[in-house]
PDB file of C-alpha atoms in Angstrom:
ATOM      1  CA  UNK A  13     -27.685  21.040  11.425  1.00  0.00           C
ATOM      2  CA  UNK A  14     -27.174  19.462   8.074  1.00  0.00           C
ATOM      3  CA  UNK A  15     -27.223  15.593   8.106  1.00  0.00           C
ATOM      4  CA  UNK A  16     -24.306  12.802   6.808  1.00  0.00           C
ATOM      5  CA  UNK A  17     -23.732  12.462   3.024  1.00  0.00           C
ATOM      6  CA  UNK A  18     -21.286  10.377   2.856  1.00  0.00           C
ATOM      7  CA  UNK A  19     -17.953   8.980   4.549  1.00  0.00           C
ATOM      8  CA  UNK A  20     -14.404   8.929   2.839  1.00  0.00           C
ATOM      9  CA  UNK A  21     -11.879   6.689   4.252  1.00  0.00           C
ATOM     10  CA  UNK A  22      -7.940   7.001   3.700  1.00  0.00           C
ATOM     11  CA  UNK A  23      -7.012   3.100   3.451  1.00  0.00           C
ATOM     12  CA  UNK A  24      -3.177   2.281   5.287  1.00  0.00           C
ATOM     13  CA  UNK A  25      -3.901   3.238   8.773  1.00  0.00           C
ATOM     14  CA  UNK A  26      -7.689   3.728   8.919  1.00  0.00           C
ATOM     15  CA  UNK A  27      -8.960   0.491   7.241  1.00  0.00           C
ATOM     16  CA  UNK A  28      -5.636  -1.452   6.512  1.00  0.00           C
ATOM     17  CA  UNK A  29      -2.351  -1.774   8.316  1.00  0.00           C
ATOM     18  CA  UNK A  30      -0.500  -2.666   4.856  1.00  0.00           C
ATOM     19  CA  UNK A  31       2.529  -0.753   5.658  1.00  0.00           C
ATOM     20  CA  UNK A  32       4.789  -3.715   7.409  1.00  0.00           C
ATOM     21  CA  UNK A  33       3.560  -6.079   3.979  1.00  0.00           C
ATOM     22  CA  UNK A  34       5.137  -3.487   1.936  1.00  0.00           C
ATOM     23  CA  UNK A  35       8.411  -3.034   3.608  1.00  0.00           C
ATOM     24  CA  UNK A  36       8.979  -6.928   4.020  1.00  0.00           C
ATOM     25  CA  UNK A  37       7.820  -6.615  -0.139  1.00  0.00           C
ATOM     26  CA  UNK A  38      10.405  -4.068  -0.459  1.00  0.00           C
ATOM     27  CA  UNK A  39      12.806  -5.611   1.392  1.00  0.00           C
ATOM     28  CA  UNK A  40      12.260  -9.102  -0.376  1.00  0.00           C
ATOM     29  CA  UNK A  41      13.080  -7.359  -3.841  1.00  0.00           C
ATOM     30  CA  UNK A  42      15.952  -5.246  -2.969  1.00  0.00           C
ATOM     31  CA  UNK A  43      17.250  -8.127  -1.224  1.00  0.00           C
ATOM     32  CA  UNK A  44      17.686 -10.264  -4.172  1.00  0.00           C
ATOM     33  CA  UNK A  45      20.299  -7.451  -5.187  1.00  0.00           C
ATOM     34  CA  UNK A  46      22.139  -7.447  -2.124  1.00  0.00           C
ATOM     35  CA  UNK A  47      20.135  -3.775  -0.838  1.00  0.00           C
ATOM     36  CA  UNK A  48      19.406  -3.765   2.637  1.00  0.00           C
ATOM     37  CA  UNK A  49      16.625  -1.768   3.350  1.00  0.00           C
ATOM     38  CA  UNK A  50      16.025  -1.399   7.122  1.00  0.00           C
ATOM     39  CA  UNK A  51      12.788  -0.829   9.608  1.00  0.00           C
ATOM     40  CA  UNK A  52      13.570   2.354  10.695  1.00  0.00           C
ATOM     41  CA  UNK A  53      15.146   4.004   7.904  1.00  0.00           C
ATOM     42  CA  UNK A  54      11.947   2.867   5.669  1.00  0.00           C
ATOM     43  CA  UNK A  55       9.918   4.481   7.712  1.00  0.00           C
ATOM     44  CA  UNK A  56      11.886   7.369   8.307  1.00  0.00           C
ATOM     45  CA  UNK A  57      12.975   8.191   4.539  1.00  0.00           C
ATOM     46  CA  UNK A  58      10.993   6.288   2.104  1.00  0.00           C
ATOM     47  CA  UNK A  59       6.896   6.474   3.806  1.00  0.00           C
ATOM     48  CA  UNK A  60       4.657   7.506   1.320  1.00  0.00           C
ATOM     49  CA  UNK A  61       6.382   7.023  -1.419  1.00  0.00           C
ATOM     50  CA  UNK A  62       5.108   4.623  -4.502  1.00  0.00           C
ATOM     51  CA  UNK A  63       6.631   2.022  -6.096  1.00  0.00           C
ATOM     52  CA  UNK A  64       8.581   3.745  -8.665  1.00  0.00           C
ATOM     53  CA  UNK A  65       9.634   6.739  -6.174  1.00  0.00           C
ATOM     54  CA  UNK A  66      10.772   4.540  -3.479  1.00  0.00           C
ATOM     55  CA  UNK A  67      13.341   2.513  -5.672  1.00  0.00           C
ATOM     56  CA  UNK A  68      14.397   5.641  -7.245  1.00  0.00           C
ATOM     57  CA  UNK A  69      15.054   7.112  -4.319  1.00  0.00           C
ATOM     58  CA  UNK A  70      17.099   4.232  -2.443  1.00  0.00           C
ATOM     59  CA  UNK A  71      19.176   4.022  -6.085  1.00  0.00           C
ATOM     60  CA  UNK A  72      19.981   7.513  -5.412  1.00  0.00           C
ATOM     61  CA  UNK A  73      20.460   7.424  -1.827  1.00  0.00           C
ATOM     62  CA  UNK A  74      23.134   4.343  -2.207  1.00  0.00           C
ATOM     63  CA  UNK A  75      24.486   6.178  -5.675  1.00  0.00           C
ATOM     64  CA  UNK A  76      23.421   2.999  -7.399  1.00  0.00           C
ATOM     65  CA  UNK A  77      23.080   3.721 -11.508  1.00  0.00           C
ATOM     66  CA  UNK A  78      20.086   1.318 -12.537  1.00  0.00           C
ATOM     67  CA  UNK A  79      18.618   1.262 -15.956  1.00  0.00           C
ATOM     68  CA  UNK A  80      14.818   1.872 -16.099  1.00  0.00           C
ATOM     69  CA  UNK A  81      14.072  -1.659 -17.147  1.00  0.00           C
ATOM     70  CA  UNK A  82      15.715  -2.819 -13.558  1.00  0.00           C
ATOM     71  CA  UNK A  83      13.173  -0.367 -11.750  1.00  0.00           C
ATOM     72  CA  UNK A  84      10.516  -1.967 -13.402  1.00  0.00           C
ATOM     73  CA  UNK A  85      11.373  -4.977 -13.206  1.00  0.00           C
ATOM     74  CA  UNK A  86      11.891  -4.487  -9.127  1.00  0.00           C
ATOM     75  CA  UNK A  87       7.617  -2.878  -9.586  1.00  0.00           C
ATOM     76  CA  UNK A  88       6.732  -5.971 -11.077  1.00  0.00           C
ATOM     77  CA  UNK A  89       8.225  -8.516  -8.325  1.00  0.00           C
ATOM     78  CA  UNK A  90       6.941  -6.239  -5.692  1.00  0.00           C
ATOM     79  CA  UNK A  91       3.569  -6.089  -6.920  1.00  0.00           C
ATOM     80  CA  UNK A  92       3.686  -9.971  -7.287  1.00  0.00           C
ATOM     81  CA  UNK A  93       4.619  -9.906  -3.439  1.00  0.00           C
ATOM     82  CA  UNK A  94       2.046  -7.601  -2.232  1.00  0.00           C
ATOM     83  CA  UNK A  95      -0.574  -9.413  -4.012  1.00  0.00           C
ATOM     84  CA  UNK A  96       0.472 -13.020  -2.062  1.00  0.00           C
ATOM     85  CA  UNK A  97       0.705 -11.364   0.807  1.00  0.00           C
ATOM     86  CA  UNK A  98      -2.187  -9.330   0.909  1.00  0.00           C
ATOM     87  CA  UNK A  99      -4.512 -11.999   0.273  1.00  0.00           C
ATOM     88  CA  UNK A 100      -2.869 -14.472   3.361  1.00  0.00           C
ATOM     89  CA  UNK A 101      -2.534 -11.709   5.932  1.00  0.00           C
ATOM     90  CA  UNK A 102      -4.860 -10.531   7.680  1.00  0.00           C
ATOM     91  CA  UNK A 103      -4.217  -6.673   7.650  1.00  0.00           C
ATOM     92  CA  UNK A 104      -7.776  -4.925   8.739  1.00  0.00           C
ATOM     93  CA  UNK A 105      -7.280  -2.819  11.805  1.00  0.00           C
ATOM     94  CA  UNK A 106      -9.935  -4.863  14.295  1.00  0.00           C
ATOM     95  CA  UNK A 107     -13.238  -2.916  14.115  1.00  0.00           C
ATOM     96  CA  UNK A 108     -12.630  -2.060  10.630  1.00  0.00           C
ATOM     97  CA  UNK A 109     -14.890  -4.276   8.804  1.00  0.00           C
ATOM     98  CA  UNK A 110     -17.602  -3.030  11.124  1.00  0.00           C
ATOM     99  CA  UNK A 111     -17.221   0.183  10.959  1.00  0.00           C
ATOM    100  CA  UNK A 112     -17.199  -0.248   7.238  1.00  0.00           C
ATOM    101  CA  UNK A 113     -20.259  -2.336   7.339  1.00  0.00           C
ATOM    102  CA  UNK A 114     -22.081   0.182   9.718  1.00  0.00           C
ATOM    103  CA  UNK A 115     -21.862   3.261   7.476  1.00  0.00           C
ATOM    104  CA  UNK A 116     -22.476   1.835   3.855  1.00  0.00           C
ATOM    105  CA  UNK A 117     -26.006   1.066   5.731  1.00  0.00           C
ATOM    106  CA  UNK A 118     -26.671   4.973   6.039  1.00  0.00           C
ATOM    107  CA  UNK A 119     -24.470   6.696   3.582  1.00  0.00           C
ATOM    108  CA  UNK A 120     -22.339   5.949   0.273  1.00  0.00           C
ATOM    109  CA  UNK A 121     -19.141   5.603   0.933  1.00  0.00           C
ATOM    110  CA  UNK A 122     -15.692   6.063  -0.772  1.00  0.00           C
ATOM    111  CA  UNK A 123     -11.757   5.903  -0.293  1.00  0.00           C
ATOM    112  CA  UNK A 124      -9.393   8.582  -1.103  1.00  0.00           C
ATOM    113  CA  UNK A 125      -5.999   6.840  -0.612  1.00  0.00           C
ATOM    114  CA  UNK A 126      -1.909   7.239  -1.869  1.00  0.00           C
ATOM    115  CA  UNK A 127      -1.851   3.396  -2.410  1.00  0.00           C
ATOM    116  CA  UNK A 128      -2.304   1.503  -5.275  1.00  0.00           C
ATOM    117  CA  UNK A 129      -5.766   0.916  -6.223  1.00  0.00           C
ATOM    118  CA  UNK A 130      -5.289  -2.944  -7.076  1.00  0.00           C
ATOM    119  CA  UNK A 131      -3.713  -3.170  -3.638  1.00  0.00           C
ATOM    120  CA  UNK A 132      -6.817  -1.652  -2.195  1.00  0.00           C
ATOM    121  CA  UNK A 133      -9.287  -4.063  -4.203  1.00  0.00           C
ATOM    122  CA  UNK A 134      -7.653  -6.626  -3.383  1.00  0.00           C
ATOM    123  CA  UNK A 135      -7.951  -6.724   0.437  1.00  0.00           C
ATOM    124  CA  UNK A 136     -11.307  -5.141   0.020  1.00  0.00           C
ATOM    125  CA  UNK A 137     -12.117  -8.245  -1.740  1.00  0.00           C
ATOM    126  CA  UNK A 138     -10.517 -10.452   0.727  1.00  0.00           C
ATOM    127  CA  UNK A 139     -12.217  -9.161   2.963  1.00  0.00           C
ATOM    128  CA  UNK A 140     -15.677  -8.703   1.471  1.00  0.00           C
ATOM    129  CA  UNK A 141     -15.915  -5.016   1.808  1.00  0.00           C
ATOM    130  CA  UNK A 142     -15.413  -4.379  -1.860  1.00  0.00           C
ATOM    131  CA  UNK A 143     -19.342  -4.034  -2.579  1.00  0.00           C
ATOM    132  CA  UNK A 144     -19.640  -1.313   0.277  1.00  0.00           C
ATOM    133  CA  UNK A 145     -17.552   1.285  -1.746  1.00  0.00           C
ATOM    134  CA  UNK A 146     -18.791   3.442  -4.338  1.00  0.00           C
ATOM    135  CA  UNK A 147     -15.233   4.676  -5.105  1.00  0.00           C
ATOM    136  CA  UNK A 148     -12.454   4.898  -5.074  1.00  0.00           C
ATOM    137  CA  UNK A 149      -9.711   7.412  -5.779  1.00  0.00           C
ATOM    138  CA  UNK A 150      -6.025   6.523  -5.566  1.00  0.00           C
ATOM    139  CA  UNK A 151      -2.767   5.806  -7.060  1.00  0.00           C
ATOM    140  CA  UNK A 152      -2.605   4.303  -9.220  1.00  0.00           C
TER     141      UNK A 152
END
């Protein structure tokens, strides 16, 4: 029987329940162009996609033409929502920290996640869990 090495943690919906923070961010931006994005169809159509992909995609989906300096500019006010809310919500599953805390006492630890990685550090910071991670790989 060969002993723990280490422990790799995806990050939304193991560690952090970030998901309804990004739609409200996703909503807030599209918003300000008069683009409703709802609940159910975000989570039905647009999950897992980043930034870039999920604004492309609802521009296609609605047969919106935007230029590529209006998609960036829509990843730039996102990523300036995220970031508020991230830091003023608390979004750790309960148990997480401890869980967390418990295994970087035995074994290194990492996180192999599809967010962003300054998304990641941040609430890792916020929630003083950075320190227990050795890495971590994501999108970036």
């Amino acid at each position: 029987m060969s002993t723990l090495q280490a422990v790799f943690f995806d990050f939304d919906g193991v560690i952090a329940d970030t998901e309804p923070l990004r739609l409200r961010a996703y909503q807030a931006v599209l918003q300000a162009d008069g683009i409703d994005l709802n609940k159910a169809e975000y989570y039905a159509r647009y999950l897992g996609y980043d930034d870039l992909g999920l604004f492309e995609a609802v521009a296609k989906d609605r047969r919106i033409s935007l230029s590529d300096e209006k998609i960036e500019e829509w990843v730039v006010a996102k990523s300036c929502i995220i970031e508020e809310m991230l830091t003023s919500d608390a979004v750790l599953f309960p148990g997480a920290a401890a869980c967390v805390k418990m295994f970087a006492e035995h074994v290194p630890l990492a996180i192999a996640s599809g967010a962003l990685e300054p998304e990641i550090e941040i609430v890792l910071e916020h929630a003083g869990l950075r320190g227990a991670f050795a890495a971590i790989a994501s999108a970036t």
